[in-house]
PDB file of C-alpha atoms in Angstrom:
ATOM      1  CA  MET A   1      -2.231   8.001  13.796  1.00 51.00           C
ATOM      2  CA  LYS A   2      -0.333   4.700  13.523  1.00 60.00           C
ATOM      3  CA  PRO A   3       2.496   4.523  10.993  1.00 54.00           C
ATOM      4  CA  THR A   4       1.687   2.584   7.862  1.00 82.00           C
ATOM      5  CA  ILE A   5       5.195   1.136   7.741  1.00 90.00           C
ATOM      6  CA  HIS A   6       7.033   0.243  10.953  1.00 94.00           C
ATOM      7  CA  HIS A   7      10.814   0.594  11.262  1.00 95.00           C
ATOM      8  CA  ALA A   8      13.515  -1.583  12.818  1.00 97.00           C
ATOM      9  CA  THR A   9      17.304  -1.783  12.760  1.00 98.00           C
ATOM     10  CA  ILE A  10      18.758  -5.214  13.475  1.00 98.00           C
ATOM     11  CA  ARG A  11      22.411  -6.225  13.936  1.00 98.00           C
ATOM     12  CA  GLY A  12      24.276  -9.455  14.595  1.00 99.00           C
ATOM     13  CA  ASP A  13      24.873 -12.931  13.237  1.00 99.00           C
ATOM     14  CA  ALA A  14      22.236 -14.785  11.227  1.00 98.00           C
ATOM     15  CA  TYR A  15      20.366 -16.101  14.271  1.00 99.00           C
ATOM     16  CA  ALA A  16      20.484 -12.757  16.132  1.00 99.00           C
ATOM     17  CA  VAL A  17      19.204 -10.888  13.068  1.00 98.00           C
ATOM     18  CA  GLY A  18      16.375 -13.387  12.701  1.00 98.00           C
ATOM     19  CA  ARG A  19      15.497 -13.193  16.391  1.00 98.00           C
ATOM     20  CA  GLY A  20      15.491  -9.384  16.284  1.00 98.00           C
ATOM     21  CA  LEU A  21      13.262  -9.381  13.216  1.00 98.00           C
ATOM     22  CA  GLY A  22      10.962 -11.914  14.874  1.00 97.00           C
ATOM     23  CA  GLU A  23      10.673  -9.805  18.019  1.00 97.00           C
ATOM     24  CA  ALA A  24       9.881  -6.736  15.893  1.00 97.00           C
ATOM     25  CA  VAL A  25       7.142  -8.470  13.889  1.00 95.00           C
ATOM     26  CA  ARG A  26       5.717 -10.564  16.743  1.00 95.00           C
ATOM     27  CA  PRO A  27       2.737  -8.237  17.401  1.00 93.00           C
ATOM     28  CA  HIS A  28       1.933  -8.337  13.670  1.00 90.00           C
ATOM     29  CA  MET A  29       2.152 -12.087  13.061  1.00 87.00           C
ATOM     30  CA  THR A  30      -1.581 -12.666  13.518  1.00 78.00           C
ATOM     31  CA  ALA A  31      -2.067 -10.615  10.337  1.00 71.00           C
ATOM     32  CA  VAL A  32      -0.181 -13.440   8.612  1.00 74.00           C
ATOM     33  CA  THR A  33      -1.108 -16.563  10.526  1.00 77.00           C
ATOM     34  CA  GLY A  34      -4.702 -15.665  11.351  1.00 77.00           C
ATOM     35  CA  ALA A  35      -6.099 -13.111   8.954  1.00 74.00           C
ATOM     36  CA  SER A  36      -4.328 -13.890   5.685  1.00 79.00           C
ATOM     37  CA  GLU A  37      -6.271 -16.179   3.364  1.00 81.00           C
ATOM     38  CA  GLU A  38      -3.085 -16.685   1.360  1.00 80.00           C
ATOM     39  CA  PHE A  39      -1.152 -17.896   4.391  1.00 83.00           C
ATOM     40  CA  ARG A  40      -3.919 -20.238   5.563  1.00 84.00           C
ATOM     41  CA  ALA A  41      -4.158 -21.776   2.087  1.00 84.00           C
ATOM     42  CA  LEU A  42      -0.369 -22.223   1.894  1.00 85.00           C
ATOM     43  CA  ASP A  43      -0.142 -23.761   5.334  1.00 88.00           C
ATOM     44  CA  THR A  44      -3.084 -26.121   4.769  1.00 87.00           C
ATOM     45  CA  ARG A  45      -1.885 -27.290   1.359  1.00 87.00           C
ATOM     46  CA  TRP A  46       1.881 -27.476   1.810  1.00 91.00           C
ATOM     47  CA  ARG A  47       2.887 -27.941   5.469  1.00 92.00           C
ATOM     48  CA  GLY A  48       4.642 -31.284   5.867  1.00 94.00           C
ATOM     49  CA  SER A  49       4.556 -32.028   2.137  1.00 95.00           C
ATOM     50  CA  GLU A  50       7.331 -33.850   0.319  1.00 96.00           C
ATOM     51  CA  LEU A  51       8.001 -30.744  -1.799  1.00 95.00           C
ATOM     52  CA  VAL A  52       8.510 -28.546   1.275  1.00 97.00           C
ATOM     53  CA  ARG A  53      10.783 -31.204   2.824  1.00 97.00           C
ATOM     54  CA  HIS A  54      12.909 -31.127  -0.349  1.00 97.00           C
ATOM     55  CA  LEU A  55      12.967 -27.317  -0.356  1.00 97.00           C
ATOM     56  CA  LEU A  56      14.111 -27.320   3.278  1.00 98.00           C
ATOM     57  CA  GLU A  57      16.855 -29.884   2.585  1.00 98.00           C
ATOM     58  CA  ALA A  58      18.103 -27.795  -0.337  1.00 98.00           C
ATOM     59  CA  ALA A  59      17.961 -24.563   1.676  1.00 98.00           C
ATOM     60  CA  ARG A  60      19.879 -26.133   4.582  1.00 98.00           C
ATOM     61  CA  ALA A  61      22.569 -27.348   2.164  1.00 98.00           C
ATOM     62  CA  VAL A  62      22.918 -24.181   0.076  1.00 98.00           C
ATOM     63  CA  PHE A  63      21.731 -21.331   2.333  1.00 98.00           C
ATOM     64  CA  PRO A  64      22.388 -22.377   5.954  1.00 98.00           C
ATOM     65  CA  ASP A  65      22.595 -18.759   7.181  1.00 97.00           C
ATOM     66  CA  TYR A  66      19.082 -18.044   5.898  1.00 97.00           C
ATOM     67  CA  ILE A  67      17.830 -21.115   7.739  1.00 99.00           C
ATOM     68  CA  ARG A  68      19.512 -19.856  10.936  1.00 98.00           C
ATOM     69  CA  GLU A  69      17.875 -16.484  10.354  1.00 98.00           C
ATOM     70  CA  LEU A  70      14.468 -18.168  10.009  1.00 98.00           C
ATOM     71  CA  GLU A  71      15.116 -20.207  13.170  1.00 99.00           C
ATOM     72  CA  GLY A  72      15.882 -16.993  15.042  1.00 99.00           C
ATOM     73  CA  MET A  73      12.839 -15.291  13.538  1.00 98.00           C
ATOM     74  CA  ALA A  74      10.582 -18.159  14.607  1.00 97.00           C
ATOM     75  CA  ASP A  75      11.925 -17.923  18.168  1.00 98.00           C
ATOM     76  CA  GLY A  76      11.582 -14.136  18.264  1.00 97.00           C
ATOM     77  CA  ALA A  77       8.092 -14.110  16.749  1.00 96.00           C
ATOM     78  CA  GLY A  78       6.826 -16.967  18.903  1.00 95.00           C
ATOM     79  CA  VAL A  79       5.802 -19.155  15.960  1.00 94.00           C
ATOM     80  CA  ASP A  80       7.095 -22.519  14.840  1.00 93.00           C
ATOM     81  CA  PHE A  81       9.828 -22.795  12.227  1.00 97.00           C
ATOM     82  CA  ASP A  82       7.661 -24.764   9.767  1.00 95.00           C
ATOM     83  CA  THR A  83       5.138 -21.917   9.696  1.00 90.00           C
ATOM     84  CA  LEU A  84       7.806 -19.433   8.660  1.00 93.00           C
ATOM     85  CA  PHE A  85       9.506 -21.773   6.222  1.00 96.00           C
ATOM     86  CA  VAL A  86       6.263 -22.444   4.319  1.00 94.00           C
ATOM     87  CA  TRP A  87       5.482 -18.708   4.314  1.00 91.00           C
ATOM     88  CA  ASN A  88       8.943 -17.953   2.916  1.00 94.00           C
ATOM     89  CA  CYS A  89       8.443 -20.532   0.157  1.00 93.00           C
ATOM     90  CA  ARG A  90       5.220 -18.863  -1.011  1.00 85.00           C
ATOM     91  CA  GLY A  91       6.714 -17.834  -4.349  1.00 81.00           C
ATOM     92  CA  ASP A  92       7.582 -21.458  -5.126  1.00 84.00           C
ATOM     93  CA  LEU A  93       4.269 -22.988  -4.056  1.00 84.00           C
ATOM     94  CA  ARG A  94       0.950 -22.922  -5.882  1.00 77.00           C
ATOM     95  CA  TYR A  95      -2.655 -23.605  -4.987  1.00 72.00           C
ATOM     96  CA  PRO A  96      -4.895 -26.214  -6.578  1.00 71.00           C
ATOM     97  CA  PRO A  97      -7.617 -24.519  -8.693  1.00 73.00           C
ATOM     98  CA  GLY A  98     -10.567 -23.289  -6.670  1.00 75.00           C
ATOM     99  CA  THR A  99      -8.856 -23.470  -3.270  1.00 74.00           C
ATOM    100  CA  VAL A 100      -8.398 -19.705  -2.816  1.00 75.00           C
ATOM    101  CA  SER A 101     -10.515 -16.700  -3.683  1.00 78.00           C
ATOM    102  CA  PRO A 102     -10.135 -14.993  -7.070  1.00 78.00           C
ATOM    103  CA  ARG A 103      -8.617 -11.986  -5.231  1.00 73.00           C
ATOM    104  CA  VAL A 104      -5.789 -14.097  -3.793  1.00 71.00           C
ATOM    105  CA  GLU A 105      -5.276 -15.952  -7.092  1.00 72.00           C
ATOM    106  CA  ALA A 106      -4.889 -12.598  -8.874  1.00 68.00           C
ATOM    107  CA  ALA A 107      -2.535 -11.166  -6.241  1.00 64.00           C
ATOM    108  CA  VAL A 108      -0.310 -14.240  -6.269  1.00 65.00           C
ATOM    109  CA  ALA A 109      -0.247 -14.422 -10.070  1.00 64.00           C
ATOM    110  CA  ASP A 110       0.709 -10.787 -10.575  1.00 64.00           C
ATOM    111  CA  GLY A 111       3.077  -9.946  -7.749  1.00 71.00           C
ATOM    112  CA  CYS A 112       4.916  -6.711  -7.180  1.00 77.00           C
ATOM    113  CA  THR A 113       7.084  -4.713  -9.531  1.00 78.00           C
ATOM    114  CA  THR A 114      10.205  -2.719  -8.711  1.00 78.00           C
ATOM    115  CA  VAL A 115      11.701  -0.253 -11.178  1.00 82.00           C
ATOM    116  CA  MET A 116      14.930   1.709 -10.815  1.00 79.00           C
ATOM    117  CA  LEU A 117      16.085   4.742 -12.750  1.00 82.00           C
ATOM    118  CA  PRO A 118      19.866   5.058 -12.308  1.00 82.00           C
ATOM    119  CA  ALA A 119      21.752   8.149 -11.232  1.00 83.00           C
ATOM    120  CA  GLY A 120      21.796  10.652 -14.088  1.00 85.00           C
ATOM    121  CA  HIS A 121      18.153  10.148 -15.058  1.00 83.00           C
ATOM    122  CA  ASP A 122      17.294  13.627 -13.761  1.00 85.00           C
ATOM    123  CA  PRO A 123      19.558  16.557 -14.787  1.00 86.00           C
ATOM    124  CA  ALA A 124      18.356  18.492 -11.723  1.00 88.00           C
ATOM    125  CA  ALA A 125      19.669  15.729  -9.418  1.00 84.00           C
ATOM    126  CA  PRO A 126      22.391  13.922 -11.401  1.00 84.00           C
ATOM    127  CA  ASP A 127      23.657  11.858  -8.445  1.00 84.00           C
ATOM    128  CA  ASP A 128      20.237  10.564  -7.388  1.00 84.00           C
ATOM    129  CA  ALA A 129      18.724   7.244  -8.405  1.00 80.00           C
ATOM    130  CA  LEU A 130      14.983   6.652  -8.186  1.00 80.00           C
ATOM    131  CA  ILE A 131      13.464   3.387  -6.996  1.00 79.00           C
ATOM    132  CA  ALA A 132       9.729   2.768  -7.348  1.00 80.00           C
ATOM    133  CA  HIS A 133       7.867  -0.269  -6.029  1.00 77.00           C
ATOM    134  CA  ASN A 134       4.210  -1.182  -6.259  1.00 76.00           C
ATOM    135  CA  GLU A 135       3.140  -3.340  -3.338  1.00 73.00           C
ATOM    136  CA  ASP A 136       0.725  -6.066  -4.411  1.00 71.00           C
ATOM    137  CA  GLY A 137       0.874  -7.974  -1.139  1.00 68.00           C
ATOM    138  CA  SER A 138      -2.262  -9.125   0.587  1.00 72.00           C
ATOM    139  CA  GLU A 139      -4.429  -6.302   1.926  1.00 74.00           C
ATOM    140  CA  GLU A 140      -4.483  -8.097   5.286  1.00 76.00           C
ATOM    141  CA  LEU A 141      -0.859  -6.984   5.665  1.00 79.00           C
ATOM    142  CA  ASP A 142      -1.684  -3.258   5.517  1.00 80.00           C
ATOM    143  CA  GLY A 143      -0.240  -1.582   8.593  1.00 84.00           C
ATOM    144  CA  HIS A 144       1.819  -4.660   9.515  1.00 87.00           C
ATOM    145  CA  CYS A 145       4.846  -4.298   7.220  1.00 90.00           C
ATOM    146  CA  PHE A 146       8.279  -2.902   8.032  1.00 94.00           C
ATOM    147  CA  TRP A 147      11.186  -1.022   6.548  1.00 95.00           C
ATOM    148  CA  VAL A 148      14.199  -2.716   8.134  1.00 98.00           C
ATOM    149  CA  ARG A 149      17.896  -1.979   8.217  1.00 98.00           C
ATOM    150  CA  VAL A 150      19.951  -5.153   8.583  1.00 98.00           C
ATOM    151  CA  GLU A 151      23.615  -5.168   9.557  1.00 98.00           C
ATOM    152  CA  ARG A 152      24.649  -8.827   9.489  1.00 97.00           C
ATOM    153  CA  ASP A 153      28.071  -9.739  10.877  1.00 97.00           C
ATOM    154  CA  GLY A 154      30.465  -9.945   7.931  1.00 96.00           C
ATOM    155  CA  GLY A 155      27.849  -8.828   5.410  1.00 96.00           C
ATOM    156  CA  ILE A 156      27.034  -5.683   3.488  1.00 97.00           C
ATOM    157  CA  PRO A 157      24.392  -3.680   5.385  1.00 98.00           C
ATOM    158  CA  PHE A 158      21.084  -3.316   3.564  1.00 97.00           C
ATOM    159  CA  SER A 159      17.557  -1.993   3.923  1.00 97.00           C
ATOM    160  CA  SER A 160      14.420  -3.842   2.889  1.00 95.00           C
ATOM    161  CA  PHE A 161      10.646  -3.730   2.877  1.00 93.00           C
ATOM    162  CA  LEU A 162       9.511  -6.635   5.050  1.00 93.00           C
ATOM    163  CA  TYR A 163       6.314  -8.656   5.347  1.00 90.00           C
ATOM    164  CA  PRO A 164       5.872 -10.092   8.853  1.00 92.00           C
ATOM    165  CA  GLY A 165       7.585 -13.480   8.972  1.00 92.00           C
ATOM    166  CA  MET A 166       9.423 -13.158   5.660  1.00 93.00           C
ATOM    167  CA  LEU A 167      13.176 -12.919   5.229  1.00 96.00           C
ATOM    168  CA  PRO A 168      14.266  -9.391   4.318  1.00 95.00           C
ATOM    169  CA  GLY A 169      15.025  -9.104   0.629  1.00 88.00           C
ATOM    170  CA  HIS A 170      11.886 -10.970  -0.415  1.00 84.00           C
ATOM    171  CA  THR A 171      10.481  -7.679  -1.662  1.00 85.00           C
ATOM    172  CA  LEU A 172      12.322  -4.449  -2.385  1.00 87.00           C
ATOM    173  CA  ALA A 173      15.829  -4.200  -0.915  1.00 91.00           C
ATOM    174  CA  VAL A 174      18.911  -2.048  -1.438  1.00 90.00           C
ATOM    175  CA  ASN A 175      22.363  -2.563   0.052  1.00 92.00           C
ATOM    176  CA  ASP A 176      24.956   0.020   1.076  1.00 94.00           C
ATOM    177  CA  THR A 177      26.807  -0.374  -2.227  1.00 91.00           C
ATOM    178  CA  GLY A 178      23.670   0.693  -4.110  1.00 82.00           C
ATOM    179  CA  LEU A 179      22.687  -2.742  -5.414  1.00 82.00           C
ATOM    180  CA  VAL A 180      18.893  -3.007  -5.619  1.00 76.00           C
TER     181      VAL A 180
END
């Protein structure tokens, strides 16, 4: 039986982390670029748009390491950078009415929820915190997602649930200091 969630540990600078993530998700990218109605709608509507150009300019100015990570991911996954950038902007982009199915509209509108109960919530395990996450991502991504451990040069190591082609931290993530 195939694992539902794949695992990867990636280390290095921003580009190396991105490339390693891209190589890990490469076999799963068709679930995003080919099978996902949400991705196709995003790409068709927003690729090359003025809004996406402005988002990219802002990201390059404020978050250059994330852009390097996406550049590495694009190279590792064998997809173009613009594809991944649009996909990573999905939370900031919307669809014109009637351009996606009601199922995708509902999934995008609701999104996931993460809840944390801090250490001390359970007298039987006073040092343990509990993190719960409901995954509302597209059903086309079932079997294609990852739990990754990222150890970026000069950064705090962290673990994250990962959609193929998305930067880690987009969904549930926790770093080695316990920050969720």
